[in-house]
Short mmCIF file of C-alpha atoms in Angstrom, two decimals:
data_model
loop_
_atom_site.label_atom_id
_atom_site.label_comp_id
_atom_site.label_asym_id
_atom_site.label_seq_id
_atom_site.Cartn_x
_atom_site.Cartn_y
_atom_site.Cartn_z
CA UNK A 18 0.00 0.00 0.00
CA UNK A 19 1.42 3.27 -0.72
CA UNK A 20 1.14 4.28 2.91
CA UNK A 21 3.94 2.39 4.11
CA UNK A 22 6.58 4.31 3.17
CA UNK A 23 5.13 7.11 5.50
CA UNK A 24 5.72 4.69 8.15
CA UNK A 25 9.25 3.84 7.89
CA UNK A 26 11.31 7.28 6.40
CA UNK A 27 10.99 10.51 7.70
CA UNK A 28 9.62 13.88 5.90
CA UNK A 29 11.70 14.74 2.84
CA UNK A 30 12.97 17.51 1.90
CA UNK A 31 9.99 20.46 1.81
CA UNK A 32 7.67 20.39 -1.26
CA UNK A 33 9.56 17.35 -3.11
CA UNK A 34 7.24 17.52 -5.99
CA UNK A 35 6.75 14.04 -8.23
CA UNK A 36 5.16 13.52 -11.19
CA UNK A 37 3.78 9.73 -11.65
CA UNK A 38 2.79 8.79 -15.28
CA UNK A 39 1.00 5.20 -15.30
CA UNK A 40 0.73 2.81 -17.96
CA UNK A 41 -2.10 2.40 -20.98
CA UNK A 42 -0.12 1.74 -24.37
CA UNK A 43 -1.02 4.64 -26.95
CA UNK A 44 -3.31 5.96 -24.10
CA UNK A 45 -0.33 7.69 -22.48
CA UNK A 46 -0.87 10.01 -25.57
CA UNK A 47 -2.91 12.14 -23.05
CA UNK A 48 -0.14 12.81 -20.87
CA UNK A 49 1.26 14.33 -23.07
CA UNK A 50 -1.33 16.96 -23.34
CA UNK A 51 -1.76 17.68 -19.89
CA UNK A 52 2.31 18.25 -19.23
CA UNK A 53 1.75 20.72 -22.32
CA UNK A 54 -0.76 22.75 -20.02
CA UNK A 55 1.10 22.11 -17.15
CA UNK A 56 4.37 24.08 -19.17
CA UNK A 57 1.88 27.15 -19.75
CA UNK A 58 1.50 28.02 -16.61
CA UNK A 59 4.79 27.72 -15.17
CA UNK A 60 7.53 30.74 -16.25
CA UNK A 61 8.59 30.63 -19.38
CA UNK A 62 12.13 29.39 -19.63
CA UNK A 63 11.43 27.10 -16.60
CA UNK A 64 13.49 23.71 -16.02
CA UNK A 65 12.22 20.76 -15.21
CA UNK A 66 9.58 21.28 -12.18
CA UNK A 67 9.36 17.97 -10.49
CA UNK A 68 12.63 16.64 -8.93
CA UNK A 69 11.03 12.89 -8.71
CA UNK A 70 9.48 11.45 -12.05
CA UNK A 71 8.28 7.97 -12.05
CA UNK A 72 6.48 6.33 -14.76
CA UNK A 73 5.64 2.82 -15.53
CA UNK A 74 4.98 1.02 -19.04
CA UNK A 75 4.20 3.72 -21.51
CA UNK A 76 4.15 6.10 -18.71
CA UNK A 77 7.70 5.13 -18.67
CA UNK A 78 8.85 6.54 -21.71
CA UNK A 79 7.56 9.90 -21.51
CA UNK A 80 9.13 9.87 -17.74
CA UNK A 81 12.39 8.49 -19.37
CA UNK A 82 11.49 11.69 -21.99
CA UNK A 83 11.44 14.19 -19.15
CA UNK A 84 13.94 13.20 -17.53
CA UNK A 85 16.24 13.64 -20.40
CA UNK A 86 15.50 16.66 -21.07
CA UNK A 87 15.20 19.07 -17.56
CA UNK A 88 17.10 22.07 -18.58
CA UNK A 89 13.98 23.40 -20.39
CA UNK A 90 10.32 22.02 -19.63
CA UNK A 91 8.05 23.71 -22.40
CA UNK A 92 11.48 22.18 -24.76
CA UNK A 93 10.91 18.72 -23.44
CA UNK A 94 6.96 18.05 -23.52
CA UNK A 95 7.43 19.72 -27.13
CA UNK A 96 9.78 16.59 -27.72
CA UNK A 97 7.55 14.24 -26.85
CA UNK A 98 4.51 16.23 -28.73
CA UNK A 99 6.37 15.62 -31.93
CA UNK A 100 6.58 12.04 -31.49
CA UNK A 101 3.09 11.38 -29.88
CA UNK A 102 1.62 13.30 -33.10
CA UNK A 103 3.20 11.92 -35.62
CA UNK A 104 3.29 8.10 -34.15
CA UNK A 105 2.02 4.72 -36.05
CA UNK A 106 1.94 1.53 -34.91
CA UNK A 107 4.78 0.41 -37.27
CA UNK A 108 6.78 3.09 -35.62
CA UNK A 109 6.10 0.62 -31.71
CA UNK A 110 5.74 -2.81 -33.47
CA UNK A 111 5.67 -4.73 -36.80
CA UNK A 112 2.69 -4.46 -38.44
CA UNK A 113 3.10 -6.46 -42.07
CA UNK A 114 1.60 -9.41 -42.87
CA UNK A 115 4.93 -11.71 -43.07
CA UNK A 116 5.14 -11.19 -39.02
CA UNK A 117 2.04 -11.98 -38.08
CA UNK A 118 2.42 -15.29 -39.80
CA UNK A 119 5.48 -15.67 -38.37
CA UNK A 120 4.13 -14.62 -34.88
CA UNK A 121 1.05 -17.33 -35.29
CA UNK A 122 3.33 -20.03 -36.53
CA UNK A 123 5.59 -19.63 -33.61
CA UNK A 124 2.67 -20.40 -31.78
CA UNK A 125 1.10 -23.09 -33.56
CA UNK A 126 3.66 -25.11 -34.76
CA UNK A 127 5.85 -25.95 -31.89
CA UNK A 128 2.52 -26.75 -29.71
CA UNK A 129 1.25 -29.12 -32.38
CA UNK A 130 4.43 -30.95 -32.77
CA UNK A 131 5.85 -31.01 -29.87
CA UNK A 132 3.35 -30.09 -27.15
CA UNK A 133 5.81 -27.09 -26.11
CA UNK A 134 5.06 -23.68 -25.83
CA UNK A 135 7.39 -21.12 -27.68
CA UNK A 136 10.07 -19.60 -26.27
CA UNK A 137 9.10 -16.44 -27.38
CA UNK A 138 5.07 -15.88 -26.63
CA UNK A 139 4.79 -12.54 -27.59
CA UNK A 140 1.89 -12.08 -30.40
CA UNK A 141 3.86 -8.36 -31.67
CA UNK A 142 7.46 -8.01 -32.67
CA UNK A 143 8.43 -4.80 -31.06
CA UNK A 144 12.19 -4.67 -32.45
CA UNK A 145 10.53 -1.33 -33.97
CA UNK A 146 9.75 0.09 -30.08
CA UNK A 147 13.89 -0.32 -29.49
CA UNK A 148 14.85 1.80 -32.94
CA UNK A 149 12.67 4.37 -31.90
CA UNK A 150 13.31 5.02 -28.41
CA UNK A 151 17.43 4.90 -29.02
CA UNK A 152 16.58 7.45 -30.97
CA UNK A 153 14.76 9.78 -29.07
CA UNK A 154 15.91 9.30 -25.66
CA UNK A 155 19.46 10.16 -24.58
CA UNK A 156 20.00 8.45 -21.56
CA UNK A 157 23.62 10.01 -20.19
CA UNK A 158 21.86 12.96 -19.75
CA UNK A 159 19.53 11.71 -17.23
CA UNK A 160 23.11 11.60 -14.91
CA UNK A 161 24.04 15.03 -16.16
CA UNK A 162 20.72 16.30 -14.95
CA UNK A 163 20.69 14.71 -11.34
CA UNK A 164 24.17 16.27 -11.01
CA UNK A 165 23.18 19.61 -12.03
CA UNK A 166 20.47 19.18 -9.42
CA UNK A 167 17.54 19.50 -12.25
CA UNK A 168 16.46 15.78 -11.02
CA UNK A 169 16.29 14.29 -7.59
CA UNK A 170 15.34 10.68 -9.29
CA UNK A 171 13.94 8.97 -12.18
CA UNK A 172 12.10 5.83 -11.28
CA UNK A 173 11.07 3.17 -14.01
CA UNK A 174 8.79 0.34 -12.65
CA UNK A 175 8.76 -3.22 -14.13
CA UNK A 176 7.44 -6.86 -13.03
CA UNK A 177 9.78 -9.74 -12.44
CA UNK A 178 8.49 -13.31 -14.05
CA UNK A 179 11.15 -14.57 -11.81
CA UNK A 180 10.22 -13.35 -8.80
CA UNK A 181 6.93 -11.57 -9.12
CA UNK A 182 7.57 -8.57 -7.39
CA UNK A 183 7.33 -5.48 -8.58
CA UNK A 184 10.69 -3.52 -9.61
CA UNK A 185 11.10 0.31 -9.35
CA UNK A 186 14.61 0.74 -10.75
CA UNK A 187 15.87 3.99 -9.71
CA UNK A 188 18.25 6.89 -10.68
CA UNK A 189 18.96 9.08 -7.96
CA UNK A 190 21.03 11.32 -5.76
CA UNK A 191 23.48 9.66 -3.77
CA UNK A 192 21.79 9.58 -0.39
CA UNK A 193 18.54 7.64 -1.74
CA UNK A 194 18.66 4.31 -0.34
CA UNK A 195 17.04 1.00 -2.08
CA UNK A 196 14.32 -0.12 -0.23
CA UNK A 197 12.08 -3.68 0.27
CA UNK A 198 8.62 -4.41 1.02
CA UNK A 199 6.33 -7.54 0.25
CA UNK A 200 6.25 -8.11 -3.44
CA UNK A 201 8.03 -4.88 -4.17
CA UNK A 202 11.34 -3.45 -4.27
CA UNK A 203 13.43 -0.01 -5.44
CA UNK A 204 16.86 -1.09 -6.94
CA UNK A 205 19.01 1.72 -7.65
CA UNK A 206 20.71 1.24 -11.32
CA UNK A 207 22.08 3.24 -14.24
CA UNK A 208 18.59 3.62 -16.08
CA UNK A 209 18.46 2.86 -20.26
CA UNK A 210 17.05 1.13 -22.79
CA UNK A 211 16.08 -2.52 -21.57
CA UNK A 212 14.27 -0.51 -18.79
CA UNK A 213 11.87 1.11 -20.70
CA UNK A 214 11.58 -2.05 -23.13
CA UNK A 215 10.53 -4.17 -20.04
CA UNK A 216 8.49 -1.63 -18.14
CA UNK A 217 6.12 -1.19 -21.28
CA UNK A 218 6.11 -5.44 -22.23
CA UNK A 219 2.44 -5.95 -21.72
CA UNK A 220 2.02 -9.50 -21.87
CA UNK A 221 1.63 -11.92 -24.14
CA UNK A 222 1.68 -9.01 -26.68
CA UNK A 223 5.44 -7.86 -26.27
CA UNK A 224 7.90 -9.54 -25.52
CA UNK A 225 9.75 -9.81 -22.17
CA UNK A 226 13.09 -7.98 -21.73
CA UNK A 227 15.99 -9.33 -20.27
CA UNK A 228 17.78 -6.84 -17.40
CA UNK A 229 20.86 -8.03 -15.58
CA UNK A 230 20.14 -11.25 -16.22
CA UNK A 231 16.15 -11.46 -15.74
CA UNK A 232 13.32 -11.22 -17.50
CA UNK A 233 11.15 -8.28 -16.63
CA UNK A 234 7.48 -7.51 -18.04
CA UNK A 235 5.12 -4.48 -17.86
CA UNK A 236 5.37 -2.77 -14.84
CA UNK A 237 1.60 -2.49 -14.04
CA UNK A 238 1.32 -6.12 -13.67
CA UNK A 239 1.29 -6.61 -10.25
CA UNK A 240 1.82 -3.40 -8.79
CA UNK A 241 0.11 -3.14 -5.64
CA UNK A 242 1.24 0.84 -4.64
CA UNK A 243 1.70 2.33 -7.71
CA UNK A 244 2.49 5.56 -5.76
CA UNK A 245 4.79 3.51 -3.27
CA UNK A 246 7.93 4.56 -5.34
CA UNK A 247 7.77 7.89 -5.40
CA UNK A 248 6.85 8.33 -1.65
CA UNK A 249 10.07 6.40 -0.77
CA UNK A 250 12.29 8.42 -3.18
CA UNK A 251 11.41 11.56 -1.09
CA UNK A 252 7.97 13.24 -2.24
CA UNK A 253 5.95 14.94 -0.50
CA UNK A 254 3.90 16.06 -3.35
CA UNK A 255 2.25 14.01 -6.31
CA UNK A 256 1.00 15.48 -9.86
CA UNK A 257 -0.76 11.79 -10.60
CA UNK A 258 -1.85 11.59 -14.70
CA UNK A 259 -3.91 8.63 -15.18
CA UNK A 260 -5.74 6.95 -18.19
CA UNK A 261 -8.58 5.51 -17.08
CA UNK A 262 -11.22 7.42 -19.10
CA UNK A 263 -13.75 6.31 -16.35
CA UNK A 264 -17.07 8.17 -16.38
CA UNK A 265 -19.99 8.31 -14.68
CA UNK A 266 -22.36 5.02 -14.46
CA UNK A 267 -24.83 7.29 -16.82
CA UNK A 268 -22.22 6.94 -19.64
CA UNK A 269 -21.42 3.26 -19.14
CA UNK A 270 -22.47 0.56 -21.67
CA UNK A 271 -25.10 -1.91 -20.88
CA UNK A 272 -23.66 -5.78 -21.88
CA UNK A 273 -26.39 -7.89 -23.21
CA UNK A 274 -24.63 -9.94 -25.13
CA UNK A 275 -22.32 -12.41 -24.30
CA UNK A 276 -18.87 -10.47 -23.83
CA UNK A 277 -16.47 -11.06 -26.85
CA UNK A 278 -12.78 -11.60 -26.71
CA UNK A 279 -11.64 -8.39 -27.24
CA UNK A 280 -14.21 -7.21 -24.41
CA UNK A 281 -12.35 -9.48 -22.07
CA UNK A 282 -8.88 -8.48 -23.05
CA UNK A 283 -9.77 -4.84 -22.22
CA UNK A 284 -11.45 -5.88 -18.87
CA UNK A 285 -8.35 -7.74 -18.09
CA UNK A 286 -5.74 -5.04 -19.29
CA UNK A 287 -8.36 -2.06 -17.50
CA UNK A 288 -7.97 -4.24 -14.17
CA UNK A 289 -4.13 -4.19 -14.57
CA UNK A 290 -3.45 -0.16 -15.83
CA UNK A 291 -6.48 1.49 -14.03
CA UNK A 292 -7.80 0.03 -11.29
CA UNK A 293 -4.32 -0.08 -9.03
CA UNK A 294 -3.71 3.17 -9.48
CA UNK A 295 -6.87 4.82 -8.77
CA UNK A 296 -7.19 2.75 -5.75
CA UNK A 297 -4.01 3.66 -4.17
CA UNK A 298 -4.93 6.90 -4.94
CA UNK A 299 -7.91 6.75 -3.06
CA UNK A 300 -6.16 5.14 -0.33
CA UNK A 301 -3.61 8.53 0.01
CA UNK A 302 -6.47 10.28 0.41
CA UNK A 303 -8.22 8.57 3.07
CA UNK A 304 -5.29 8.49 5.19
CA UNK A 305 -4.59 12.19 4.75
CA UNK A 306 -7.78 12.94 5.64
CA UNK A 307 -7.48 10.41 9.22
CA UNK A 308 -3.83 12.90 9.45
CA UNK A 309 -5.44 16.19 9.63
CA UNK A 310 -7.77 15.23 12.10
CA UNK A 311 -5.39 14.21 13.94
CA UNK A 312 -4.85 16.97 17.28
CA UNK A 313 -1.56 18.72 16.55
CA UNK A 314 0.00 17.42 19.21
CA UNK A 315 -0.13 13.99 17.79
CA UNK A 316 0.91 14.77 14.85
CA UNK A 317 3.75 16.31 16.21
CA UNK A 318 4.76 13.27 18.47
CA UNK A 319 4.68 10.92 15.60
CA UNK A 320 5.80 13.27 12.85
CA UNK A 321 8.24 10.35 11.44
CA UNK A 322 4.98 8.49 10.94
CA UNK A 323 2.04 10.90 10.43
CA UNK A 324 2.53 13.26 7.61
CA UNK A 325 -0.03 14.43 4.59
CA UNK A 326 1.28 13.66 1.46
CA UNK A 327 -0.47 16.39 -0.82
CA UNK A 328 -1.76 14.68 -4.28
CA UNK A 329 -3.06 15.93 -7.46
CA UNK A 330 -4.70 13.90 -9.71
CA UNK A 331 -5.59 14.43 -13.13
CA UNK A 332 -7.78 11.93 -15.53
CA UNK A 333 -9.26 12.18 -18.14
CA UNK A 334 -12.36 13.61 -18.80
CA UNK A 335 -14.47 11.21 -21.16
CA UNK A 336 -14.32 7.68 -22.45
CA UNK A 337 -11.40 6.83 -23.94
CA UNK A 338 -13.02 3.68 -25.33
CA UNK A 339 -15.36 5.65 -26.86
CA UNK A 340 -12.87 7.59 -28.92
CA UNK A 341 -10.62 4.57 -29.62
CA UNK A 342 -13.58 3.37 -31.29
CA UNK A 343 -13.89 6.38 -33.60
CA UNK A 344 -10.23 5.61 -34.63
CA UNK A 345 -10.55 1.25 -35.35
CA UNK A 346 -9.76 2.36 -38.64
CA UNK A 347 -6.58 3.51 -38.39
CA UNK A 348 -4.94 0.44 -37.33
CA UNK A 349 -2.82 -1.42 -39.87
CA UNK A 350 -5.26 -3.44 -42.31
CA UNK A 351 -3.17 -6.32 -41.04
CA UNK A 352 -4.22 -5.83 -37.72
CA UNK A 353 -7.47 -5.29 -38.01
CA UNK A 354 -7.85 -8.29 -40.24
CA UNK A 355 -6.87 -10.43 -37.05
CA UNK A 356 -8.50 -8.66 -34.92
CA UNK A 357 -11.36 -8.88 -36.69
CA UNK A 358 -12.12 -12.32 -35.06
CA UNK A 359 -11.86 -11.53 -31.49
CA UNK A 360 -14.43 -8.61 -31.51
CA UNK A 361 -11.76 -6.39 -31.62
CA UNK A 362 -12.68 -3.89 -34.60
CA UNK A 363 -15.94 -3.46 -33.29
CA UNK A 364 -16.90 -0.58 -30.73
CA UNK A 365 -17.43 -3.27 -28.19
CA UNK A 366 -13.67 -4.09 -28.26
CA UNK A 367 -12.35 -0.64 -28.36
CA UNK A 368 -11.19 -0.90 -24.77
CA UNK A 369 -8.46 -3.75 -25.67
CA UNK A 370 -7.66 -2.15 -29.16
CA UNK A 371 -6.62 1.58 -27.61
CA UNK A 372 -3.86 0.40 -25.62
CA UNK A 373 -2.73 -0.50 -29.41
CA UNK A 374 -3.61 2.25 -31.38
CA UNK A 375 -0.34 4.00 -32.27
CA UNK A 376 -1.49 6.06 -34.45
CA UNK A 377 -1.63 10.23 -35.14
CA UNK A 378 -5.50 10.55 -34.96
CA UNK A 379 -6.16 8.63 -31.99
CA UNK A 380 -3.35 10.40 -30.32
CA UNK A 381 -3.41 13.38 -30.88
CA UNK A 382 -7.22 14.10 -29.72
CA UNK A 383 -6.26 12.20 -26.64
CA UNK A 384 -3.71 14.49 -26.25
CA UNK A 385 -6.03 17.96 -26.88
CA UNK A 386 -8.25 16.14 -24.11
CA UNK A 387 -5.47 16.13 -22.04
CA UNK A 388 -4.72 19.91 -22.47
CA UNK A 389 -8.34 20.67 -22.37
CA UNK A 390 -8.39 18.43 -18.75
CA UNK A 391 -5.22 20.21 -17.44
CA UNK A 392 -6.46 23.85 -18.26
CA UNK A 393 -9.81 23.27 -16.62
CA UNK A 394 -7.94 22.40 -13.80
CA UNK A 395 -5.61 25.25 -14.32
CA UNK A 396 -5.87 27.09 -10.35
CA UNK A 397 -5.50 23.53 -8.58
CA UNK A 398 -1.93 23.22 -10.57
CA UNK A 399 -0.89 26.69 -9.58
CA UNK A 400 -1.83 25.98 -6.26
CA UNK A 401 0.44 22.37 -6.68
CA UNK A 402 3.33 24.28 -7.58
CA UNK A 403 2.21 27.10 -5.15
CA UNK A 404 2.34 29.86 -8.40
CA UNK A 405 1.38 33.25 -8.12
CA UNK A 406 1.70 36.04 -10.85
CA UNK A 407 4.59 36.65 -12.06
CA UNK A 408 6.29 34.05 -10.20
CA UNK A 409 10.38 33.43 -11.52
CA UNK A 410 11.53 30.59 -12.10
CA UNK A 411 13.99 30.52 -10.27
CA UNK A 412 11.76 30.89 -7.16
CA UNK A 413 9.80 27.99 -8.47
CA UNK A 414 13.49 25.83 -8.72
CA UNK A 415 14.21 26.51 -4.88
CA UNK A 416 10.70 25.19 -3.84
CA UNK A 417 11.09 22.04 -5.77
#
């Protein structure tokens, strides 16, 4: 539970600010736009404004993104704007005919003849995935910008198949320790490539990555406290961007028929990047709310213990099923040809197909829903970075 790290570690450092980016395949798209908004109302020329950044599975990369990138914010989200925009699903994994067949026969053949199950089970090939983030992400830099003191610690969050706990590898200042707890760990490390590779292997449809030796899948499998790592890296306050797209129960469809494959899948994968999250969230809360009604005195007394851990959260506004079903079209013809099967190119299967749909249309209105979230929201983030008019930004440094 994300509570436990209150428990054990005393306050940080004041107003350690964190951003935490969660997982959803092309869904992370809206991110994007809300760290956009989030750059327009901080000064202009301002470096990076949160000294933690964790992210897990595609949350991961545009953490990895940010933190690569800290001498100018409004610079870096622009970075990742370019490559959200103008993304296809060719660009994360192969999308022609010849590997799909190659994909299925890896899976057929060898349990036919030999009762064996592949080696490799991943359904996509995303050698594509690895060209394009060596190209976009420098990693040294990430070292260069904890030394300048730009970044207090990137944290990248995978799951072991070995061991099933959940991984945060870190990259932080020297006086961050590694930590344990049951089914979870932080392991400090030099943070590149493979990290981001396993962090965003969702299951059976990417492959597993090997790192030092073991093989690590997406890091919202089995993450109990998605908000755990960031607490014990030192925050004391959390900018959390989901992806849920959850709405009210007016806007909910009724199932009357029985559920299709694809409907299943994005139960399942919903369950794995949503439902953690929010719940820990919820969980913060509660237990800030038991804090401050706690006497003072109390508090005081057990100030190691007892502390309010301040938390935005930001999700998005409607469906995002709903407009990953406006977009079906857009996936490869391949794709969609074996999807077509499962339920997955109808609006019924949109759910499983979104955390797929690398492509510019789908993104980029996820992203303008993003920016449209973030600016409706626009006094609660200049209260999270306590901004007042003409603030400099080199007042806003100092308080992060």
């Amino acid at each position: 539970m994300a509570f436990d790290g209150w428990r054990t570690r005393p306050p940080p450092a004041p107003q350690h600010r964190a951003l935490i980016l969660s997982g959803g395949g092309a869904r992370a798209a809206y991110q994007v736009g809300v760290l956009r908004a989030v750059g327009e109302l901080l000064p202009r020329g301002a470096s990076n404004p949160f000294p933690i950044i964790c992210g897990t599975s595609a949350g991961a990369i545009n953490a990895a993104g940010l933190a690569a990138n800290t001498g100018n914010y409004r610079l870096a989200v622009r970075g990742l704007e370019r490559i959200w925009a103008n993304l296809t699903a060719e660009q994360i994994y192969r999308t022609d005919l010849a590997a799909f067949i190659k994909s299925l026969l890896r899976w057929a053949l060898p349990t036919w003849l030999t009762g064996n199950t592949p080696v490799n089970s991943a359904l996509l090939d995303s050698r594509p995935l690895r060209r394009l983030l060596s190209l976009v992400i420098n990693f040294r830099q990430i070292e260069q910008a904890i030394a300048r003191g730009e970044l207090h610690a990137l944290s990248i969050t995978a799951s072991s198949y070995a061991t099933g706990e959940s991984v945060a590898f870190f990259q932080a200042a020297e006086q961050v320790e590694e930590w344990a707890r049951a089914r979870r760990k932080g392991r400090r490390t030099v943070i590149g490539l493979e990290h981001l590779l396993a962090s965003s292997a969702i299951p059976l449809l990417f492959p597993a990555q090997s790192v030092s030796g073991s093989y690590y899948g997406d890091g919202a499998v089995r993450q109990l406290a998605p908000l755990s790592p960031a607490l014990h890296l030192g925050a004391s306050k959390l900018l959390v961007v989901g992806v849920s797209g959850n709405v009210s129960a007016d806007h909910q469809r009724h199932l009357n028929a029985y559920p299709s494959m694809a409907q299943v899948l994005g139960h399942v994968l919903n369950s794995v990047f949503v439902d953690t999250l929010e719940g820990d969230v919820e969980r913060l809360e509660r237990i800030n709310s038991t804090v401050a009604a706690l006497p003072r005195g109390v508090r005081d007394k057990h100030a190691i213990a007892l502390r309010e851990v301040d938390v935005l959260k930001i999700y998005p506004s409607q469906p995002i099923d709903e407009i990953a079903a406006a977009h079906i079209g857009e996936l490869p013809r391949t794709l969609r040809f074996f999807l077509r099967g499962s339920g997955g190119t109808r609006s019924a299967g949109a759910a499983a197909v979104s955390y797929l749909l690398f492509e510019p249309g789908f993104c980029r209105e996820l992203m303008a829903l993003g920016y449209r979230d973030a600016q409706a929201r626009a006094d609660e983030i200049r209260a999270f970075f306590e901004l007042g008019e003409g603030v400099p930004s080199e007042a806003l440094d100092q308080r992060g």
